[in-house]
Amino acid sequence: EAARFYGLAAEQGNADAQFNRAVLCSSGRGVQQDDHEAVRLYRLAAEQGNAQAQFNLAVRITHGKGIPQDNREAARFYRLAAEQGHANAQYSLANLCVSGRGVPQDDAEAA
């Protein structure tokens, strides 16, 4: 029943509900597994500043899961989450900076 209420709150624009419903859609827990719906909901929550949603969306974009793979777009969402202090996003963004994937190669920024 949690999935239903997350869905209701998500459709009303609640970022935490959008994130939680996306997690359920991603895993198939309590709802049918749906990568495209997970991406849609992560994006809605990410656009409202939810750092974990920004990170999860960036991971999906990096791996092309439910959305076309795009390192530049992934870097944008990693950066948004990293700027909020999200450690995993900071690490992932550093990896992109070192390799030059999606961002200009920059060892100094990676450090």
PDB file of C-alpha atoms in Angstrom:
ATOM      1  CA  GLU A   1       0.000   0.000   0.000  1.00  0.00           C
ATOM      2  CA  ALA A   2       2.983   2.316   0.506  1.00  0.00           C
ATOM      3  CA  ALA A   3       3.571   2.277  -3.257  1.00  0.00           C
ATOM      4  CA  ARG A   4       0.058   3.605  -3.860  1.00  0.00           C
ATOM      5  CA  PHE A   5       0.444   6.463  -1.395  1.00  0.00           C
ATOM      6  CA  TYR A   6       3.915   7.338  -2.675  1.00  0.00           C
ATOM      7  CA  GLY A   7       2.357   7.444  -6.132  1.00  0.00           C
ATOM      8  CA  LEU A   8      -0.402   9.782  -5.018  1.00  0.00           C
ATOM      9  CA  ALA A   9       1.998  12.134  -3.266  1.00  0.00           C
ATOM     10  CA  ALA A  10       4.463  11.940  -6.169  1.00  0.00           C
ATOM     11  CA  GLU A  11       1.821  13.056  -8.654  1.00  0.00           C
ATOM     12  CA  GLN A  12       1.113  16.039  -6.396  1.00  0.00           C
ATOM     13  CA  GLY A  13       4.755  17.074  -6.686  1.00  0.00           C
ATOM     14  CA  ASN A  14       6.236  15.789  -3.428  1.00  0.00           C
ATOM     15  CA  ALA A  15       9.959  15.272  -4.174  1.00  0.00           C
ATOM     16  CA  ASP A  16      10.505  12.693  -1.418  1.00  0.00           C
ATOM     17  CA  ALA A  17       7.540  10.664  -2.643  1.00  0.00           C
ATOM     18  CA  GLN A  18       8.803  10.934  -6.220  1.00  0.00           C
ATOM     19  CA  PHE A  19      12.172   9.623  -5.093  1.00  0.00           C
ATOM     20  CA  ASN A  20      10.680   6.768  -3.035  1.00  0.00           C
ATOM     21  CA  ARG A  21       8.295   5.759  -5.809  1.00  0.00           C
ATOM     22  CA  ALA A  22      11.237   5.808  -8.267  1.00  0.00           C
ATOM     23  CA  VAL A  23      13.157   3.434  -5.990  1.00  0.00           C
ATOM     24  CA  LEU A  24      10.164   1.072  -5.999  1.00  0.00           C
ATOM     25  CA  CYS A  25       9.815   1.302  -9.797  1.00  0.00           C
ATOM     26  CA  SER A  26      13.515   0.648 -10.168  1.00  0.00           C
ATOM     27  CA  SER A  27      13.434  -2.487  -8.040  1.00  0.00           C
ATOM     28  CA  GLY A  28       9.924  -3.733  -8.799  1.00  0.00           C
ATOM     29  CA  ARG A  29       9.146  -3.776  -5.094  1.00  0.00           C
ATOM     30  CA  GLY A  30       5.402  -3.310  -4.605  1.00  0.00           C
ATOM     31  CA  VAL A  31       4.945  -2.211  -8.231  1.00  0.00           C
ATOM     32  CA  GLN A  32       5.829  -3.538 -11.651  1.00  0.00           C
ATOM     33  CA  GLN A  33       9.519  -2.893 -12.392  1.00  0.00           C
ATOM     34  CA  ASP A  34       9.719   0.008 -14.861  1.00  0.00           C
ATOM     35  CA  ASP A  35      13.038   1.694 -15.659  1.00  0.00           C
ATOM     36  CA  HIS A  36      11.439   4.473 -17.709  1.00  0.00           C
ATOM     37  CA  GLU A  37       9.029   5.410 -14.912  1.00  0.00           C
ATOM     38  CA  ALA A  38      11.895   5.300 -12.404  1.00  0.00           C
ATOM     39  CA  VAL A  39      13.865   7.748 -14.568  1.00  0.00           C
ATOM     40  CA  ARG A  40      10.836  10.038 -14.935  1.00  0.00           C
ATOM     41  CA  LEU A  41      10.304  10.150 -11.183  1.00  0.00           C
ATOM     42  CA  TYR A  42      14.000  10.510 -10.335  1.00  0.00           C
ATOM     43  CA  ARG A  43      14.139  13.457 -12.758  1.00  0.00           C
ATOM     44  CA  LEU A  44      11.122  15.137 -11.147  1.00  0.00           C
ATOM     45  CA  ALA A  45      12.665  14.790  -7.676  1.00  0.00           C
ATOM     46  CA  ALA A  46      16.128  15.784  -8.962  1.00  0.00           C
ATOM     47  CA  GLU A  47      14.752  18.967 -10.503  1.00  0.00           C
ATOM     48  CA  GLN A  48      13.406  19.877  -7.064  1.00  0.00           C
ATOM     49  CA  GLY A  49      16.884  19.535  -5.571  1.00  0.00           C
ATOM     50  CA  ASN A  50      16.763  16.028  -4.079  1.00  0.00           C
ATOM     51  CA  ALA A  51      20.467  15.092  -4.000  1.00  0.00           C
ATOM     52  CA  GLN A  52      19.913  11.334  -3.806  1.00  0.00           C
ATOM     53  CA  ALA A  53      17.550  11.519  -6.791  1.00  0.00           C
ATOM     54  CA  GLN A  54      20.153  13.557  -8.679  1.00  0.00           C
ATOM     55  CA  PHE A  55      22.751  10.890  -7.938  1.00  0.00           C
ATOM     56  CA  ASN A  56      20.475   7.957  -8.813  1.00  0.00           C
ATOM     57  CA  LEU A  57      19.450   9.653 -12.055  1.00  0.00           C
ATOM     58  CA  ALA A  58      23.098  10.309 -12.930  1.00  0.00           C
ATOM     59  CA  VAL A  59      23.940   6.633 -12.350  1.00  0.00           C
ATOM     60  CA  ARG A  60      21.102   5.567 -14.654  1.00  0.00           C
ATOM     61  CA  ILE A  61      22.221   8.048 -17.329  1.00  0.00           C
ATOM     62  CA  THR A  62      25.828   6.864 -16.994  1.00  0.00           C
ATOM     63  CA  HIS A  63      24.781   3.259 -17.609  1.00  0.00           C
ATOM     64  CA  GLY A  64      21.940   3.934 -20.054  1.00  0.00           C
ATOM     65  CA  LYS A  65      19.366   2.258 -17.830  1.00  0.00           C
ATOM     66  CA  GLY A  66      15.894   3.464 -18.817  1.00  0.00           C
ATOM     67  CA  ILE A  67      17.401   6.453 -20.603  1.00  0.00           C
ATOM     68  CA  PRO A  68      20.019   6.901 -23.331  1.00  0.00           C
ATOM     69  CA  GLN A  69      23.600   6.866 -22.032  1.00  0.00           C
ATOM     70  CA  ASP A  70      25.016  10.407 -21.932  1.00  0.00           C
ATOM     71  CA  ASN A  71      28.114  11.229 -19.855  1.00  0.00           C
ATOM     72  CA  ARG A  72      27.626  14.984 -20.214  1.00  0.00           C
ATOM     73  CA  GLU A  73      24.094  14.812 -18.795  1.00  0.00           C
ATOM     74  CA  ALA A  74      25.235  12.390 -16.091  1.00  0.00           C
ATOM     75  CA  ALA A  75      28.003  14.812 -15.091  1.00  0.00           C
ATOM     76  CA  ARG A  76      25.430  17.594 -14.758  1.00  0.00           C
ATOM     77  CA  PHE A  77      23.392  15.598 -12.232  1.00  0.00           C
ATOM     78  CA  TYR A  78      26.472  14.275 -10.415  1.00  0.00           C
ATOM     79  CA  ARG A  79      27.608  17.901 -10.049  1.00  0.00           C
ATOM     80  CA  LEU A  80      24.236  19.031  -8.670  1.00  0.00           C
ATOM     81  CA  ALA A  81      24.322  16.298  -6.043  1.00  0.00           C
ATOM     82  CA  ALA A  82      28.045  16.802  -5.347  1.00  0.00           C
ATOM     83  CA  GLU A  83      27.482  20.496  -4.669  1.00  0.00           C
ATOM     84  CA  GLN A  84      25.038  19.447  -1.931  1.00  0.00           C
ATOM     85  CA  GLY A  85      27.733  17.331  -0.287  1.00  0.00           C
ATOM     86  CA  HIS A  86      26.675  13.929  -1.680  1.00  0.00           C
ATOM     87  CA  ALA A  87      29.910  11.920  -1.266  1.00  0.00           C
ATOM     88  CA  ASN A  88      29.145   9.251  -3.877  1.00  0.00           C
ATOM     89  CA  ALA A  89      28.300  11.959  -6.406  1.00  0.00           C
ATOM     90  CA  GLN A  90      31.560  13.742  -5.607  1.00  0.00           C
ATOM     91  CA  TYR A  91      33.476  10.499  -6.194  1.00  0.00           C
ATOM     92  CA  SER A  92      31.614   9.738  -9.442  1.00  0.00           C
ATOM     93  CA  LEU A  93      32.132  13.269 -10.734  1.00  0.00           C
ATOM     94  CA  ALA A  94      35.840  13.027  -9.903  1.00  0.00           C
ATOM     95  CA  ASN A  95      36.045   9.828 -11.948  1.00  0.00           C
ATOM     96  CA  LEU A  96      34.474  11.608 -14.917  1.00  0.00           C
ATOM     97  CA  CYS A  97      36.914  14.521 -14.512  1.00  0.00           C
ATOM     98  CA  VAL A  98      39.926  12.178 -14.437  1.00  0.00           C
ATOM     99  CA  SER A  99      38.775  10.300 -17.533  1.00  0.00           C
ATOM    100  CA  GLY A 100      37.359  13.282 -19.410  1.00  0.00           C
ATOM    101  CA  ARG A 101      34.040  11.543 -19.952  1.00  0.00           C
ATOM    102  CA  GLY A 102      31.228  14.095 -20.228  1.00  0.00           C
ATOM    103  CA  VAL A 103      33.431  16.892 -18.893  1.00  0.00           C
ATOM    104  CA  PRO A 104      36.820  18.260 -19.878  1.00  0.00           C
ATOM    105  CA  GLN A 105      39.623  16.115 -18.463  1.00  0.00           C
ATOM    106  CA  ASP A 106      40.773  17.932 -15.314  1.00  0.00           C
ATOM    107  CA  ASP A 107      42.916  16.223 -12.666  1.00  0.00           C
ATOM    108  CA  ALA A 108      42.911  19.361 -10.520  1.00  0.00           C
ATOM    109  CA  GLU A 109      39.113  19.484 -10.323  1.00  0.00           C
ATOM    110  CA  ALA A 110      39.009  15.740  -9.665  1.00  0.00           C
ATOM    111  CA  ALA A 111      41.332  16.223  -6.681  1.00  0.00           C
TER     112      ALA A 111
END
